[in-house]
């Protein structure tokens, strides 16, 4: 028992000692200022808007370039694929469908640090009279972005929709 207490005391004493004392000092990255964070968030939101403009306009190669190669796209809890799988597949139907609805941005929040950001949007989609399916949908959209050497790139997209009303 005495050895156990001694071992535990020694363990706690060593755990409290600065383990990094013999390793070279690493400067901690500076926390971005509130102004820089807001500028990053605004820039990330512009990338999201540009991506959606390209998607709706059928400019799928432009949309592809705004995404990381390993970006994952989800809709209503279903994985649609990584960037290339989505752009080469479901994006074509999404593009065609989005061209036939009115879109209204209802609410948006964005936040970004130095290298990671998110943009959350709520949108109202209105179909023309006589369109198949619900006439009006509320769409929730979350996009995660990472800063690369080429600027902000989309790392993840999740869309979910519900009937408005």
PDB file of C-alpha atoms in Angstrom:
ATOM      1  CA  UNK A   1       0.000   0.000   0.000  1.00  0.00           C
ATOM      2  CA  UNK A   2       2.820   2.340   0.909  1.00  0.00           C
ATOM      3  CA  UNK A   3       4.448   1.746  -2.494  1.00  0.00           C
ATOM      4  CA  UNK A   4       1.156   2.516  -4.227  1.00  0.00           C
ATOM      5  CA  UNK A   5       0.866   5.850  -2.371  1.00  0.00           C
ATOM      6  CA  UNK A   6       4.498   6.655  -3.181  1.00  0.00           C
ATOM      7  CA  UNK A   7       4.011   5.753  -6.859  1.00  0.00           C
ATOM      8  CA  UNK A   8       0.834   7.827  -7.058  1.00  0.00           C
ATOM      9  CA  UNK A   9       2.543  10.800  -5.391  1.00  0.00           C
ATOM     10  CA  UNK A  10       5.466  10.549  -7.774  1.00  0.00           C
ATOM     11  CA  UNK A  11       3.112  10.308 -10.750  1.00  0.00           C
ATOM     12  CA  UNK A  12       1.202  13.436  -9.667  1.00  0.00           C
ATOM     13  CA  UNK A  13       4.444  15.326  -9.040  1.00  0.00           C
ATOM     14  CA  UNK A  14       5.758  14.460 -12.495  1.00  0.00           C
ATOM     15  CA  UNK A  15       2.422  15.183 -14.154  1.00  0.00           C
ATOM     16  CA  UNK A  16       2.457  18.675 -12.691  1.00  0.00           C
ATOM     17  CA  UNK A  17       5.981  19.423 -13.956  1.00  0.00           C
ATOM     18  CA  UNK A  18       6.262  21.304 -17.224  1.00  0.00           C
ATOM     19  CA  UNK A  19       6.816  18.558 -19.781  1.00  0.00           C
ATOM     20  CA  UNK A  20       7.695  21.077 -22.454  1.00  0.00           C
ATOM     21  CA  UNK A  21      10.625  22.559 -20.520  1.00  0.00           C
ATOM     22  CA  UNK A  22      13.198  20.727 -22.632  1.00  0.00           C
ATOM     23  CA  UNK A  23      11.436  21.100 -25.969  1.00  0.00           C
ATOM     24  CA  UNK A  24      11.889  24.179 -28.145  1.00  0.00           C
ATOM     25  CA  UNK A  25       9.401  26.943 -27.561  1.00  0.00           C
ATOM     26  CA  UNK A  26       6.656  27.218 -30.179  1.00  0.00           C
ATOM     27  CA  UNK A  27       4.916  30.500 -30.649  1.00  0.00           C
ATOM     28  CA  UNK A  28       1.176  30.260 -30.297  1.00  0.00           C
ATOM     29  CA  UNK A  29      -0.668  31.560 -33.352  1.00  0.00           C
ATOM     30  CA  UNK A  30      -2.245  34.909 -32.699  1.00  0.00           C
ATOM     31  CA  UNK A  31      -5.990  34.917 -32.290  1.00  0.00           C
ATOM     32  CA  UNK A  32      -7.519  36.925 -35.130  1.00  0.00           C
ATOM     33  CA  UNK A  33      -9.087  40.225 -34.136  1.00  0.00           C
ATOM     34  CA  UNK A  34     -12.858  40.625 -34.238  1.00  0.00           C
ATOM     35  CA  UNK A  35     -12.479  42.704 -37.404  1.00  0.00           C
ATOM     36  CA  UNK A  36     -10.332  40.035 -39.079  1.00  0.00           C
ATOM     37  CA  UNK A  37     -12.790  37.312 -38.062  1.00  0.00           C
ATOM     38  CA  UNK A  38     -15.683  39.316 -39.526  1.00  0.00           C
ATOM     39  CA  UNK A  39     -13.735  39.915 -42.747  1.00  0.00           C
ATOM     40  CA  UNK A  40     -13.003  36.170 -42.956  1.00  0.00           C
ATOM     41  CA  UNK A  41     -16.683  35.350 -42.357  1.00  0.00           C
ATOM     42  CA  UNK A  42     -17.753  37.825 -45.060  1.00  0.00           C
ATOM     43  CA  UNK A  43     -15.243  36.316 -47.484  1.00  0.00           C
ATOM     44  CA  UNK A  44     -16.456  32.784 -46.703  1.00  0.00           C
ATOM     45  CA  UNK A  45     -20.077  33.886 -47.271  1.00  0.00           C
ATOM     46  CA  UNK A  46     -19.094  35.337 -50.664  1.00  0.00           C
ATOM     47  CA  UNK A  47     -17.607  31.963 -51.630  1.00  0.00           C
ATOM     48  CA  UNK A  48     -20.889  30.275 -50.657  1.00  0.00           C
ATOM     49  CA  UNK A  49     -22.855  32.794 -52.741  1.00  0.00           C
ATOM     50  CA  UNK A  50     -20.503  32.342 -55.707  1.00  0.00           C
ATOM     51  CA  UNK A  51     -20.792  28.565 -55.416  1.00  0.00           C
ATOM     52  CA  UNK A  52     -24.587  28.727 -55.422  1.00  0.00           C
ATOM     53  CA  UNK A  53     -24.583  31.144 -58.384  1.00  0.00           C
ATOM     54  CA  UNK A  54     -22.355  28.738 -60.326  1.00  0.00           C
ATOM     55  CA  UNK A  55     -24.488  25.726 -59.340  1.00  0.00           C
ATOM     56  CA  UNK A  56     -27.759  27.408 -60.306  1.00  0.00           C
ATOM     57  CA  UNK A  57     -26.240  28.683 -63.544  1.00  0.00           C
ATOM     58  CA  UNK A  58     -25.109  25.209 -64.547  1.00  0.00           C
ATOM     59  CA  UNK A  59     -21.438  26.207 -64.289  1.00  0.00           C
ATOM     60  CA  UNK A  60     -20.539  22.965 -62.571  1.00  0.00           C
ATOM     61  CA  UNK A  61     -16.803  23.126 -63.291  1.00  0.00           C
ATOM     62  CA  UNK A  62     -16.680  26.547 -61.631  1.00  0.00           C
ATOM     63  CA  UNK A  63     -18.597  25.131 -58.657  1.00  0.00           C
ATOM     64  CA  UNK A  64     -16.191  22.166 -58.512  1.00  0.00           C
ATOM     65  CA  UNK A  65     -13.194  24.514 -58.201  1.00  0.00           C
ATOM     66  CA  UNK A  66     -14.758  26.162 -55.134  1.00  0.00           C
ATOM     67  CA  UNK A  67     -14.742  22.840 -53.267  1.00  0.00           C
ATOM     68  CA  UNK A  68     -11.967  20.766 -51.721  1.00  0.00           C
ATOM     69  CA  UNK A  69     -11.509  17.420 -53.521  1.00  0.00           C
ATOM     70  CA  UNK A  70     -12.549  15.514 -50.380  1.00  0.00           C
ATOM     71  CA  UNK A  71     -15.529  17.763 -49.595  1.00  0.00           C
ATOM     72  CA  UNK A  72     -18.622  15.802 -48.569  1.00  0.00           C
ATOM     73  CA  UNK A  73     -22.105  16.819 -49.722  1.00  0.00           C
ATOM     74  CA  UNK A  74     -25.207  15.725 -47.793  1.00  0.00           C
ATOM     75  CA  UNK A  75     -28.907  16.337 -48.267  1.00  0.00           C
ATOM     76  CA  UNK A  76     -31.580  15.490 -45.703  1.00  0.00           C
ATOM     77  CA  UNK A  77     -29.189  13.147 -43.913  1.00  0.00           C
ATOM     78  CA  UNK A  78     -28.133  11.293 -47.068  1.00  0.00           C
ATOM     79  CA  UNK A  79     -24.546  11.444 -48.307  1.00  0.00           C
ATOM     80  CA  UNK A  80     -24.587  12.498 -51.957  1.00  0.00           C
ATOM     81  CA  UNK A  81     -20.847  12.022 -52.350  1.00  0.00           C
ATOM     82  CA  UNK A  82     -17.547  13.820 -52.336  1.00  0.00           C
ATOM     83  CA  UNK A  83     -16.921  16.802 -54.583  1.00  0.00           C
ATOM     84  CA  UNK A  84     -16.467  14.926 -57.856  1.00  0.00           C
ATOM     85  CA  UNK A  85     -19.220  12.420 -57.138  1.00  0.00           C
ATOM     86  CA  UNK A  86     -21.663  15.223 -56.381  1.00  0.00           C
ATOM     87  CA  UNK A  87     -20.676  17.505 -59.282  1.00  0.00           C
ATOM     88  CA  UNK A  88     -20.703  14.617 -61.774  1.00  0.00           C
ATOM     89  CA  UNK A  89     -24.006  13.292 -60.419  1.00  0.00           C
ATOM     90  CA  UNK A  90     -26.672  14.947 -58.277  1.00  0.00           C
ATOM     91  CA  UNK A  91     -25.468  18.515 -58.959  1.00  0.00           C
ATOM     92  CA  UNK A  92     -26.889  18.348 -62.479  1.00  0.00           C
ATOM     93  CA  UNK A  93     -30.416  17.706 -61.204  1.00  0.00           C
ATOM     94  CA  UNK A  94     -29.986  20.234 -58.375  1.00  0.00           C
ATOM     95  CA  UNK A  95     -28.895  22.857 -60.893  1.00  0.00           C
ATOM     96  CA  UNK A  96     -31.893  22.259 -63.136  1.00  0.00           C
ATOM     97  CA  UNK A  97     -34.331  22.264 -60.205  1.00  0.00           C
ATOM     98  CA  UNK A  98     -32.917  25.458 -58.682  1.00  0.00           C
ATOM     99  CA  UNK A  99     -33.258  27.324 -61.977  1.00  0.00           C
ATOM    100  CA  UNK A 100     -37.023  26.795 -61.830  1.00  0.00           C
ATOM    101  CA  UNK A 101     -37.684  28.259 -58.374  1.00  0.00           C
ATOM    102  CA  UNK A 102     -37.570  31.666 -56.777  1.00  0.00           C
ATOM    103  CA  UNK A 103     -34.990  31.826 -53.998  1.00  0.00           C
ATOM    104  CA  UNK A 104     -35.081  34.130 -50.988  1.00  0.00           C
ATOM    105  CA  UNK A 105     -32.406  34.340 -48.294  1.00  0.00           C
ATOM    106  CA  UNK A 106     -34.343  34.455 -45.016  1.00  0.00           C
ATOM    107  CA  UNK A 107     -31.503  34.317 -42.499  1.00  0.00           C
ATOM    108  CA  UNK A 108     -27.756  33.822 -42.475  1.00  0.00           C
ATOM    109  CA  UNK A 109     -25.013  33.439 -39.919  1.00  0.00           C
ATOM    110  CA  UNK A 110     -21.317  33.166 -40.652  1.00  0.00           C
ATOM    111  CA  UNK A 111     -18.215  32.860 -38.531  1.00  0.00           C
ATOM    112  CA  UNK A 112     -14.606  32.264 -39.478  1.00  0.00           C
ATOM    113  CA  UNK A 113     -11.247  32.141 -37.804  1.00  0.00           C
ATOM    114  CA  UNK A 114      -7.932  32.196 -39.594  1.00  0.00           C
ATOM    115  CA  UNK A 115      -8.390  28.891 -41.454  1.00  0.00           C
ATOM    116  CA  UNK A 116     -11.855  27.474 -40.741  1.00  0.00           C
ATOM    117  CA  UNK A 117     -15.270  29.005 -41.225  1.00  0.00           C
ATOM    118  CA  UNK A 118     -18.945  28.154 -41.475  1.00  0.00           C
ATOM    119  CA  UNK A 119     -21.931  29.726 -43.156  1.00  0.00           C
ATOM    120  CA  UNK A 120     -25.455  28.725 -42.116  1.00  0.00           C
ATOM    121  CA  UNK A 121     -28.335  29.965 -44.246  1.00  0.00           C
ATOM    122  CA  UNK A 122     -32.091  29.566 -44.272  1.00  0.00           C
ATOM    123  CA  UNK A 123     -33.715  30.041 -47.656  1.00  0.00           C
ATOM    124  CA  UNK A 124     -37.260  30.018 -48.956  1.00  0.00           C
ATOM    125  CA  UNK A 125     -37.757  28.284 -52.305  1.00  0.00           C
ATOM    126  CA  UNK A 126     -40.966  28.957 -54.245  1.00  0.00           C
ATOM    127  CA  UNK A 127     -41.959  26.840 -57.206  1.00  0.00           C
ATOM    128  CA  UNK A 128     -44.064  28.161 -60.044  1.00  0.00           C
ATOM    129  CA  UNK A 129     -47.778  27.391 -60.052  1.00  0.00           C
ATOM    130  CA  UNK A 130     -48.380  23.934 -61.423  1.00  0.00           C
ATOM    131  CA  UNK A 131     -44.952  22.575 -60.439  1.00  0.00           C
ATOM    132  CA  UNK A 132     -44.746  19.093 -59.039  1.00  0.00           C
ATOM    133  CA  UNK A 133     -44.280  18.744 -55.299  1.00  0.00           C
ATOM    134  CA  UNK A 134     -44.711  21.375 -52.589  1.00  0.00           C
ATOM    135  CA  UNK A 135     -45.088  24.944 -53.842  1.00  0.00           C
ATOM    136  CA  UNK A 136     -42.896  26.408 -51.085  1.00  0.00           C
ATOM    137  CA  UNK A 137     -39.967  24.896 -49.166  1.00  0.00           C
ATOM    138  CA  UNK A 138     -37.708  26.143 -46.395  1.00  0.00           C
ATOM    139  CA  UNK A 139     -34.130  25.078 -46.977  1.00  0.00           C
ATOM    140  CA  UNK A 140     -31.463  24.981 -44.274  1.00  0.00           C
ATOM    141  CA  UNK A 141     -27.935  25.081 -45.642  1.00  0.00           C
ATOM    142  CA  UNK A 142     -24.686  24.600 -43.755  1.00  0.00           C
ATOM    143  CA  UNK A 143     -21.319  24.978 -45.436  1.00  0.00           C
ATOM    144  CA  UNK A 144     -17.955  24.491 -43.744  1.00  0.00           C
ATOM    145  CA  UNK A 145     -15.008  26.161 -45.430  1.00  0.00           C
ATOM    146  CA  UNK A 146     -11.243  25.874 -45.075  1.00  0.00           C
ATOM    147  CA  UNK A 147      -8.695  28.458 -46.125  1.00  0.00           C
ATOM    148  CA  UNK A 148      -6.174  27.132 -48.636  1.00  0.00           C
ATOM    149  CA  UNK A 149      -3.386  28.789 -50.612  1.00  0.00           C
ATOM    150  CA  UNK A 150      -6.052  29.495 -53.260  1.00  0.00           C
ATOM    151  CA  UNK A 151      -8.442  31.079 -50.747  1.00  0.00           C
ATOM    152  CA  UNK A 152     -11.551  29.717 -49.028  1.00  0.00           C
ATOM    153  CA  UNK A 153     -12.756  26.320 -50.285  1.00  0.00           C
ATOM    154  CA  UNK A 154     -15.911  24.438 -49.331  1.00  0.00           C
ATOM    155  CA  UNK A 155     -15.120  21.357 -47.228  1.00  0.00           C
ATOM    156  CA  UNK A 156     -18.675  20.234 -46.401  1.00  0.00           C
ATOM    157  CA  UNK A 157     -22.225  21.015 -47.505  1.00  0.00           C
ATOM    158  CA  UNK A 158     -25.439  19.909 -45.833  1.00  0.00           C
ATOM    159  CA  UNK A 159     -28.850  20.868 -47.124  1.00  0.00           C
ATOM    160  CA  UNK A 160     -32.126  19.919 -45.489  1.00  0.00           C
ATOM    161  CA  UNK A 161     -35.590  21.015 -46.485  1.00  0.00           C
ATOM    162  CA  UNK A 162     -39.106  21.058 -45.142  1.00  0.00           C
ATOM    163  CA  UNK A 163     -42.434  22.209 -46.444  1.00  0.00           C
ATOM    164  CA  UNK A 164     -42.946  25.867 -45.552  1.00  0.00           C
ATOM    165  CA  UNK A 165     -45.840  26.881 -43.416  1.00  0.00           C
TER     166      UNK A 165
END
